[in-house]
GROMACS .gro file of C-alpha atoms in nm:
model
  396
    1MET     CA    1 -11.614   0.074  -1.833
    2ALA     CA    2 -11.543   0.319  -1.598
    3LEU     CA    3 -11.664   0.646  -1.301
    4ASN     CA    4 -11.358   0.890  -1.298
    5SER     CA    5 -11.347   1.153  -1.130
    6ILE     CA    6 -11.334   1.549  -1.299
    7SER     CA    7 -11.196   1.632  -0.905
    8ASP     CA    8 -11.081   2.027  -0.967
    9ARG     CA    9 -11.161   2.073  -1.319
   10VAL     CA   10 -11.411   2.296  -1.279
   11ALA     CA   11 -11.463   2.559  -1.032
   12ILE     CA   12 -11.823   2.735  -0.957
   13VAL     CA   13 -11.782   3.114  -1.017
   14GLY     CA   14 -12.118   3.223  -0.939
   15VAL     CA   15 -12.490   3.081  -0.719
   16GLY     CA   16 -12.801   3.277  -0.729
   17CYS     CA   17 -13.115   3.170  -0.539
   18THR     CA   18 -13.428   3.294  -0.459
   19THR     CA   19 -13.684   3.339  -0.178
   20PHE     CA   20 -13.851   3.030  -0.153
   21GLY     CA   21 -14.232   3.041  -0.075
   22GLU     CA   22 -14.564   3.177  -0.234
   23HIS     CA   23 -14.518   3.367  -0.505
   24PHE     CA   24 -14.812   3.355  -0.587
   25GLY     CA   25 -14.765   3.716  -0.811
   26ARG     CA   26 -14.470   3.562  -0.981
   27SER     CA   27 -14.463   3.325  -1.302
   28VAL     CA   28 -14.151   3.088  -1.308
   29ASP     CA   29 -14.047   3.356  -1.636
   30ASP     CA   30 -13.964   3.616  -1.368
   31LEU     CA   31 -13.819   3.365  -1.075
   32ILE     CA   32 -13.597   3.263  -1.398
   33VAL     CA   33 -13.466   3.574  -1.480
   34ASP     CA   34 -13.433   3.707  -1.104
   35VAL     CA   35 -13.188   3.393  -1.069
   36VAL     CA   36 -13.040   3.416  -1.381
   37THR     CA   37 -12.958   3.773  -1.361
   38ASP     CA   38 -12.807   3.790  -0.999
   39THR     CA   39 -12.587   3.493  -1.109
   40TRP     CA   40 -12.467   3.649  -1.356
   41ALA     CA   41 -12.354   3.987  -1.180
   42GLN     CA   42 -12.191   3.735  -0.909
   43ALA     CA   43 -11.981   3.650  -1.189
   44GLY     CA   44 -11.957   3.989  -1.368
   45ILE     CA   45 -12.105   3.837  -1.751
   46THR     CA   46 -12.346   3.893  -1.907
   47ALA     CA   47 -12.583   3.568  -2.124
   48ASP     CA   48 -12.344   3.617  -2.471
   49ASP     CA   49 -12.049   3.481  -2.214
   50VAL     CA   50 -12.258   3.169  -2.150
   51ASP     CA   51 -12.143   2.907  -2.377
   52ALA     CA   52 -12.425   2.656  -2.284
   53TYR     CA   53 -12.754   2.635  -2.013
   54TRP     CA   54 -12.866   2.294  -1.813
   55MET     CA   55 -13.234   2.392  -1.689
   56GLY     CA   56 -13.396   2.162  -1.424
   57THR     CA   57 -13.717   2.139  -1.416
   58TYR     CA   58 -13.989   1.879  -1.329
   59VAL     CA   59 -14.315   2.018  -1.406
   60SER     CA   60 -14.278   2.418  -1.460
   61GLY     CA   61 -14.184   2.388  -1.827
   62ILE     CA   62 -14.093   2.159  -2.077
   63SER     CA   63 -13.750   2.158  -2.363
   64GLY     CA   64 -13.479   2.394  -2.361
   65LEU     CA   65 -13.767   2.702  -2.396
   66THR     CA   66 -13.844   2.730  -2.076
   67LEU     CA   67 -13.520   2.875  -2.078
   68SER     CA   68 -13.437   3.059  -2.334
   69ARG     CA   69 -13.798   3.219  -2.424
   70PRO     CA   70 -13.829   3.423  -2.103
   71LEU     CA   71 -13.408   3.538  -2.085
   72ARG     CA   72 -13.442   3.606  -2.523
   73LEU     CA   73 -13.106   3.396  -2.592
   74ASP     CA   74 -13.086   3.337  -2.924
   75GLY     CA   75 -12.946   3.063  -3.086
   76LYS     CA   76 -12.804   2.898  -2.743
   77PRO     CA   77 -12.774   2.518  -2.641
   78VAL     CA   78 -13.023   2.469  -2.358
   79THR     CA   79 -13.113   2.169  -2.238
   80ARG     CA   80 -13.415   2.122  -2.011
   81VAL     CA   81 -13.314   1.794  -1.759
   82GLU     CA   82 -13.573   1.626  -1.527
   83ASN     CA   83 -13.452   1.356  -1.266
   84MET     CA   84 -13.693   1.421  -1.037
   85CYS     CA   85 -13.620   1.540  -0.711
   86ALA     CA   86 -13.243   1.530  -0.817
   87THR     CA   87 -13.315   1.725  -1.119
   88GLY     CA   88 -13.116   2.003  -1.020
   89SER     CA   89 -12.859   1.885  -0.904
   90ASP     CA   90 -12.832   1.659  -1.230
   91ALA     CA   91 -12.870   1.988  -1.445
   92PHE     CA   92 -12.512   2.093  -1.213
   93ARG     CA   93 -12.346   1.774  -1.256
   94ASN     CA   94 -12.415   1.791  -1.693
   95ALA     CA   95 -12.311   2.139  -1.704
   96CYS     CA   96 -12.019   2.034  -1.472
   97TYR     CA   97 -11.921   1.755  -1.765
   98ALA     CA   98 -11.955   1.972  -2.014
   99VAL     CA   99 -11.681   2.198  -1.898
  100ALA     CA  100 -11.439   1.968  -1.820
  101SER     CA  101 -11.507   1.734  -2.126
  102GLY     CA  102 -11.377   2.104  -2.303
  103ALA     CA  103 -11.689   2.076  -2.471
  104VAL     CA  104 -11.742   2.436  -2.333
  105ASP     CA  105 -11.556   2.661  -2.147
  106VAL     CA  106 -11.881   2.884  -1.913
  107ALA     CA  107 -12.175   2.660  -1.857
  108MET     CA  108 -12.440   2.800  -1.652
  109ALA     CA  109 -12.710   2.485  -1.436
  110VAL     CA  110 -13.024   2.645  -1.348
  111GLY     CA  111 -13.344   2.515  -1.141
  112ALA     CA  112 -13.718   2.643  -1.129
  113GLU     CA  113 -14.065   2.559  -1.009
  114LYS     CA  114 -14.366   2.660  -0.969
  115LEU     CA  115 -14.581   2.424  -0.720
  116LYS     CA  116 -14.811   2.657  -0.548
  117ASP     CA  117 -15.104   2.752  -0.819
  118ASN     CA  118 -15.115   2.370  -0.901
  119GLY     CA  119 -15.372   2.372  -0.711
  120PHE     CA  120 -15.256   2.040  -0.581
  121SER     CA  121 -15.167   2.025  -0.196
  122GLY     CA  122 -14.886   1.771  -0.227
  123LEU     CA  123 -14.629   1.729  -0.486
  124PRO     CA  124 -14.718   1.656  -0.860
  125SER     CA  125 -14.625   1.352  -0.995
  126PRO     CA  126 -14.658   1.303  -1.382
  127ARG     CA  127 -14.748   0.918  -1.412
  128PRO     CA  128 -14.566   0.703  -1.719
  129GLN     CA  129 -14.769   0.440  -1.866
  130ASP     CA  130 -14.626   0.119  -1.709
  131ASP     CA  131 -14.768  -0.214  -1.585
  132GLY     CA  132 -14.950  -0.114  -1.333
  133THR     CA  133 -14.720  -0.258  -1.024
  134ARG     CA  134 -14.590   0.037  -0.872
  135PRO     CA  135 -14.729   0.133  -0.594
  136THR     CA  136 -15.008   0.436  -0.602
  137THR     CA  137 -15.001   0.546  -0.258
  138SER     CA  138 -14.863   0.919  -0.115
  139ALA     CA  139 -14.540   0.971  -0.078
  140PRO     CA  140 -14.536   1.048   0.286
  141ALA     CA  141 -14.731   0.707   0.344
  142LEU     CA  142 -14.419   0.592   0.176
  143PHE     CA  143 -14.190   0.756   0.345
  144SER     CA  144 -14.389   0.650   0.685
  145LEU     CA  145 -14.271   0.277   0.631
  146LEU     CA  146 -13.919   0.348   0.718
  147GLY     CA  147 -13.984   0.458   1.063
  148PRO     CA  148 -14.144   0.112   1.232
  149ALA     CA  149 -13.898  -0.123   1.030
  150TYR     CA  150 -13.631   0.115   1.154
  151GLN     CA  151 -13.754   0.067   1.486
  152GLU     CA  152 -13.752  -0.308   1.511
  153ARG     CA  153 -13.395  -0.369   1.316
  154TYR     CA  154 -13.153  -0.154   1.552
  155GLU     CA  155 -13.496  -0.242   1.896
  156VAL     CA  156 -13.553   0.158   1.935
  157ASP     CA  157 -13.871   0.233   2.122
  158ARG     CA  158 -14.071   0.422   1.902
  159GLU     CA  159 -14.103   0.737   2.201
  160THR     CA  160 -13.665   0.745   2.123
  161PHE     CA  161 -13.814   0.775   1.760
  162ARG     CA  162 -14.045   1.002   1.742
  163ALA     CA  163 -13.812   1.254   2.021
  164ALA     CA  164 -13.562   1.200   1.687
  165MET     CA  165 -13.779   1.299   1.412
  166THR     CA  166 -13.912   1.564   1.642
  167HIS     CA  167 -13.545   1.718   1.695
  168VAL     CA  168 -13.430   1.680   1.305
  169ALA     CA  169 -13.785   1.913   1.223
  170TRP     CA  170 -13.723   2.145   1.532
  171LYS     CA  171 -13.355   2.165   1.441
  172ASN     CA  172 -13.395   2.240   1.070
  173HIS     CA  173 -13.674   2.507   1.142
  174ALA     CA  174 -13.405   2.666   1.345
  175ASN     CA  175 -13.174   2.711   1.120
  176GLY     CA  176 -13.466   2.833   0.878
  177ALA     CA  177 -13.518   3.079   1.153
  178LEU     CA  178 -13.195   3.214   1.080
  179ASN     CA  179 -13.247   3.206   0.684
  180PRO     CA  180 -13.394   3.545   0.494
  181ARG     CA  181 -13.421   3.343   0.155
  182ALA     CA  182 -13.629   3.058   0.371
  183GLN     CA  183 -14.007   2.951   0.259
  184PHE     CA  184 -14.069   2.932   0.657
  185GLN     CA  185 -13.851   3.209   0.891
  186LYS     CA  186 -14.009   3.025   1.288
  187LEU     CA  187 -13.896   2.878   1.554
  188VAL     CA  188 -14.128   2.553   1.599
  189SER     CA  189 -14.124   2.402   1.934
  190LYS     CA  190 -14.066   2.057   2.002
  191GLU     CA  191 -14.429   2.040   2.164
  192VAL     CA  192 -14.619   2.183   1.892
  193ILE     CA  193 -14.423   1.982   1.635
  194GLU     CA  194 -14.518   1.657   1.858
  195ASN     CA  195 -14.890   1.742   1.870
  196ALA     CA  196 -14.911   1.829   1.532
  197PRO     CA  197 -15.147   1.662   1.294
  198ILE     CA  198 -15.083   1.340   1.186
  199VAL     CA  199 -15.032   1.302   0.809
  200ALA     CA  200 -14.948   0.922   0.713
  201GLY     CA  201 -14.824   0.670   0.952
  202GLU     CA  202 -14.591   0.818   1.251
  203LEU     CA  203 -14.526   1.208   1.079
  204GLY     CA  204 -14.728   1.480   1.189
  205ILE     CA  205 -14.740   1.764   0.944
  206PHE     CA  206 -14.360   1.871   1.105
  207ASP     CA  207 -14.238   1.578   1.019
  208CYS     CA  208 -14.276   1.636   0.589
  209SER     CA  209 -14.126   1.930   0.449
  210GLY     CA  210 -14.388   2.201   0.246
  211VAL     CA  211 -14.470   2.319  -0.093
  212SER     CA  212 -14.298   2.646  -0.250
  213ASP     CA  213 -14.195   2.840  -0.527
  214GLY     CA  214 -13.831   2.920  -0.661
  215ALA     CA  215 -13.507   2.904  -0.827
  216ALA     CA  216 -13.171   2.917  -0.769
  217ALA     CA  217 -12.837   2.842  -1.021
  218ALA     CA  218 -12.482   2.850  -1.040
  219ILE     CA  219 -12.209   2.920  -1.308
  220VAL     CA  220 -11.955   2.679  -1.361
  221VAL     CA  221 -11.544   2.737  -1.533
  222ARG     CA  222 -11.252   2.561  -1.600
  223ALA     CA  223 -11.072   2.530  -1.239
  224GLU     CA  224 -10.766   2.730  -1.364
  225ASP     CA  225 -10.991   3.010  -1.526
  226ALA     CA  226 -11.186   3.055  -1.217
  227HIS     CA  227 -11.004   3.391  -1.043
  228LYS     CA  228 -11.074   3.582  -1.377
  229TYR     CA  229 -11.469   3.615  -1.247
  230THR     CA  230 -11.427   3.547  -0.835
  231ASP     CA  231 -11.168   3.550  -0.571
  232ARG     CA  232 -11.329   3.261  -0.387
  233PRO     CA  233 -11.447   2.982  -0.632
  234LEU     CA  234 -11.556   2.629  -0.512
  235TYR     CA  235 -11.374   2.348  -0.655
  236VAL     CA  236 -11.612   2.044  -0.750
  237LYS     CA  237 -11.472   1.773  -0.598
  238ALA     CA  238 -11.664   1.497  -0.650
  239LEU     CA  239 -12.008   1.430  -0.852
  240ALA     CA  240 -12.237   1.084  -0.828
  241LEU     CA  241 -12.586   1.021  -0.952
  242ALA     CA  242 -12.692   0.649  -0.836
  243SER     CA  243 -13.050   0.496  -0.951
  244GLY     CA  244 -13.193   0.177  -0.841
  245TYR     CA  245 -13.390  -0.101  -1.016
  246GLY     CA  246 -13.658  -0.028  -0.868
  247ALA     CA  247 -13.763  -0.346  -0.713
  248GLY     CA  248 -13.817  -0.208  -0.312
  249ALA     CA  249 -14.141  -0.249  -0.246
  250VAL     CA  250 -14.164  -0.663  -0.402
  251ASP     CA  251 -13.781  -0.737  -0.344
  252GLY     CA  252 -13.847  -0.932   0.017
  253ASP     CA  253 -13.478  -0.824   0.121
  254TYR     CA  254 -13.569  -0.433   0.130
  255ASP     CA  255 -13.615  -0.382   0.455
  256TYR     CA  256 -13.667  -0.009   0.501
  257THR     CA  257 -13.406   0.145   0.681
  258THR     CA  258 -13.185   0.253   0.390
  259PHE     CA  259 -13.166   0.392   0.078
  260PRO     CA  260 -12.897   0.190  -0.096
  261GLU     CA  261 -12.874   0.445  -0.405
  262ALA     CA  262 -12.770   0.672  -0.126
  263VAL     CA  263 -12.560   0.459  -0.018
  264LYS     CA  264 -12.313   0.415  -0.365
  265SER     CA  265 -12.386   0.727  -0.446
  266SER     CA  266 -12.169   0.853  -0.120
  267GLN     CA  267 -11.908   0.629  -0.156
  268GLN     CA  268 -11.815   0.678  -0.579
  269ALA     CA  269 -11.824   1.028  -0.422
  270TYR     CA  270 -11.574   1.006  -0.160
  271ARG     CA  271 -11.424   0.820  -0.370
  272GLN     CA  272 -11.373   1.072  -0.633
  273ALA     CA  273 -11.310   1.321  -0.339
  274GLY     CA  274 -11.055   1.139  -0.179
  275ILE     CA  275 -11.254   1.122   0.144
  276THR     CA  276 -11.232   0.879   0.443
  277ASP     CA  277 -11.408   1.022   0.737
  278PRO     CA  278 -11.722   1.193   0.602
  279ARG     CA  279 -11.783   1.295   0.944
  280THR     CA  280 -11.497   1.465   1.028
  281GLN     CA  281 -11.382   1.620   0.676
  282LEU     CA  282 -11.718   1.770   0.607
  283ALA     CA  283 -11.741   2.141   0.675
  284LEU     CA  284 -12.156   2.051   0.601
  285ALA     CA  285 -12.396   1.858   0.473
  286GLU     CA  286 -12.708   1.924   0.327
  287VAL     CA  287 -12.936   1.639   0.276
  288HIS     CA  288 -13.307   1.545   0.152
  289ASP     CA  289 -13.495   1.587   0.434
  290CYS     CA  290 -13.813   1.540   0.225
  291PHE     CA  291 -13.979   1.342   0.585
  292THR     CA  292 -13.760   1.368   0.926
  293PRO     CA  293 -13.705   1.010   0.910
  294THR     CA  294 -13.557   1.057   0.537
  295GLU     CA  295 -13.292   1.286   0.723
  296LEU     CA  296 -13.219   1.012   0.988
  297VAL     CA  297 -13.181   0.774   0.824
  298LEU     CA  298 -12.914   0.961   0.543
  299MET     CA  299 -12.735   1.021   0.862
  300GLU     CA  300 -12.623   0.655   0.858
  301ASP     CA  301 -12.677   0.588   0.461
  302LEU     CA  302 -12.372   0.921   0.441
  303GLY     CA  303 -12.180   0.740   0.656
  304PHE     CA  304 -12.217   1.079   0.915
  305THR     CA  305 -12.244   0.786   1.191
  306SER     CA  306 -12.293   0.397   1.236
  307ARG     CA  307 -12.602   0.224   1.104
  308GLY     CA  308 -12.863   0.217   1.426
  309SER     CA  309 -12.703   0.475   1.637
  310ALA     CA  310 -12.866   0.814   1.408
  311CYS     CA  311 -13.151   0.905   1.653
  312LYS     CA  312 -12.948   0.956   1.972
  313GLU     CA  313 -12.674   1.104   1.750
  314SER     CA  314 -12.937   1.356   1.595
  315ILE     CA  315 -13.096   1.369   1.964
  316ASP     CA  316 -12.728   1.454   2.131
  317GLY     CA  317 -12.721   1.756   1.849
  318ALA     CA  318 -12.382   1.621   1.657
  319PHE     CA  319 -12.604   1.746   1.346
  320ASP     CA  320 -12.732   2.104   1.497
  321LEU     CA  321 -12.553   2.431   1.360
  322HIS     CA  322 -12.252   2.408   1.579
  323GLY     CA  323 -12.233   2.019   1.604
  324ASP     CA  324 -11.980   1.744   1.438
  325LEU     CA  325 -12.120   1.787   1.127
  326PRO     CA  326 -12.373   2.046   1.083
  327VAL     CA  327 -12.646   1.896   0.800
  328ASN     CA  328 -12.857   2.153   0.672
  329PRO     CA  329 -12.767   2.488   0.862
  330ASP     CA  330 -12.989   2.648   0.609
  331GLY     CA  331 -13.320   2.533   0.687
  332GLY     CA  332 -13.348   2.237   0.436
  333LEU     CA  333 -13.650   2.113   0.272
  334LYS     CA  334 -13.849   2.161   0.581
  335SER     CA  335 -13.742   2.566   0.594
  336PHE     CA  336 -13.792   2.642   0.234
  337GLY     CA  337 -14.050   2.371   0.055
  338HIS     CA  338 -13.906   2.161  -0.234
  339PRO     CA  339 -13.944   2.347  -0.567
  340ILE     CA  340 -13.836   2.051  -0.744
  341GLY     CA  341 -13.614   2.173  -0.942
  342ALA     CA  342 -13.428   2.398  -0.771
  343SER     CA  343 -13.393   2.242  -0.448
  344GLY     CA  344 -13.019   2.100  -0.559
  345LEU     CA  345 -12.918   2.363  -0.674
  346ARG     CA  346 -13.074   2.592  -0.363
  347MET     CA  347 -12.849   2.335  -0.130
  348LEU     CA  348 -12.538   2.419  -0.364
  349PHE     CA  349 -12.615   2.786  -0.261
  350GLU     CA  350 -12.587   2.702   0.106
  351CYS     CA  351 -12.274   2.547   0.043
  352TRP     CA  352 -12.166   2.889  -0.100
  353THR     CA  353 -12.238   3.061   0.132
  354GLN     CA  354 -12.107   2.903   0.453
  355LEU     CA  355 -11.737   2.810   0.265
  356ARG     CA  356 -11.711   3.170   0.156
  357GLY     CA  357 -11.841   3.269   0.552
  358GLU     CA  358 -12.095   3.485   0.448
  359ALA     CA  359 -12.416   3.270   0.665
  360GLY     CA  360 -12.405   3.567   0.892
  361ASP     CA  361 -12.629   3.454   1.223
  362ARG     CA  362 -12.630   3.039   1.116
  363GLN     CA  363 -12.235   3.075   0.976
  364ILE     CA  364 -12.107   2.761   1.128
  365ASP     CA  365 -11.772   2.694   1.311
  366THR     CA  366 -11.634   2.438   1.067
  367ALA     CA  367 -11.611   2.640   0.758
  368GLY     CA  368 -11.228   2.592   0.810
  369ARG     CA  369 -11.256   2.143   0.719
  370GLY     CA  370 -11.339   2.325   0.334
  371LEU     CA  371 -11.618   2.021   0.205
  372ALA     CA  372 -11.930   2.043   0.193
  373LEU     CA  373 -12.150   1.799   0.072
  374THR     CA  374 -12.483   1.825  -0.141
  375HIS     CA  375 -12.761   1.561  -0.182
  376ASN     CA  376 -13.072   1.493  -0.378
  377LEU     CA  377 -13.289   1.157  -0.337
  378GLY     CA  378 -13.551   1.109  -0.609
  379GLY     CA  379 -13.864   0.860  -0.581
  380SER     CA  380 -13.939   0.707  -0.265
  381PRO     CA  381 -13.804   0.364  -0.006
  382GLY     CA  382 -13.679   0.066  -0.282
  383ASP     CA  383 -13.743   0.295  -0.591
  384ALA     CA  384 -13.499   0.634  -0.630
  385VAL     CA  385 -13.269   0.789  -0.788
  386SER     CA  386 -12.986   0.959  -0.519
  387PHE     CA  387 -12.669   1.228  -0.632
  388VAL     CA  388 -12.405   1.377  -0.402
  389SER     CA  389 -12.156   1.603  -0.501
  390ILE     CA  390 -11.880   1.736  -0.266
  391VAL     CA  391 -11.712   2.093  -0.417
  392GLY     CA  392 -11.454   2.281  -0.156
  393SER     CA  393 -11.267   2.635  -0.154
  394ARG     CA  394 -10.884   2.525  -0.182
  395LEU     CA  395 -10.775   2.269  -0.423
  396GLY     CA  396 -10.611   1.964  -0.365
   0.00000   0.00000   0.00000
């Protein structure tokens, strides 16, 4: 049994991303056509040049026909991928493995979701048949359990934890205000954040990510072929996926202060990429800020800071746009919303933009480090899947 690295065997030669938001006048087919044709153009290729496709969507289509029908692809292998909030990232992971194995020369991962007109105010969640013991409460309620648990374990007072959550929301909206593709492009004051109506537990409206429509895509090829398509490719350094066994809600040892799946997937990714100090080696990180306490806990699970210190580090600005390690410089889920199948590839688009020095007003100071991390978390505390990728601007 082995989890072998494909570091530096696959390169990214094009990444596209639509604007995220309320696209009531556009179908998911429209979003797919727009992002795929834009990404093809970036790499200077056409539909015939792509050997296989992986289509990530949670609820906006079934089967490969979700992609092949709007693009009029005739006879190409197209696989639909679903892995909760890691759906888009898992489509990317599969495309990379297909190229690394030698099965195909050029592969494309696409993620798209149309949620705003589904008649539901939160994220839809198809529920398979089970034994009836799984919790049925809402996502905000489940993630709100992180706050009190964290405060008790690390003896952090409620006011300090509130200030840290507020800083995460303020930071990500400030970053999103600089991003023309974000759903929300407006600064939000800390006073407004802290006085917003409560959704669940200690979570106010601005502690929760929004709901939006959007699409993103990436083209991958063998590393040795990358410069046929672009003079500035990114190289895949690590791909790691960890699925938990889902017993958190009934496991007396689980205390709601960590996501074990995020710890496992990040440690796998760091081993593959040869990273020993992510805080200083990574140029940026795009992490799954579905709720503000989630981002705080992830700072520790991903090894960006020590246990119990995430609140102080966040408040002190360590993860701000020009901090030690910029986290969610594009605005994150807080500013983009969360079209489930598209989010992972949207994060990859920010890595592509930042490491190539093309981020404009939100360009980070640390891009020269040359390594970027994306992270998705699907499910809920104690019952999750977690994906981590690391990409870099240089071989070796």
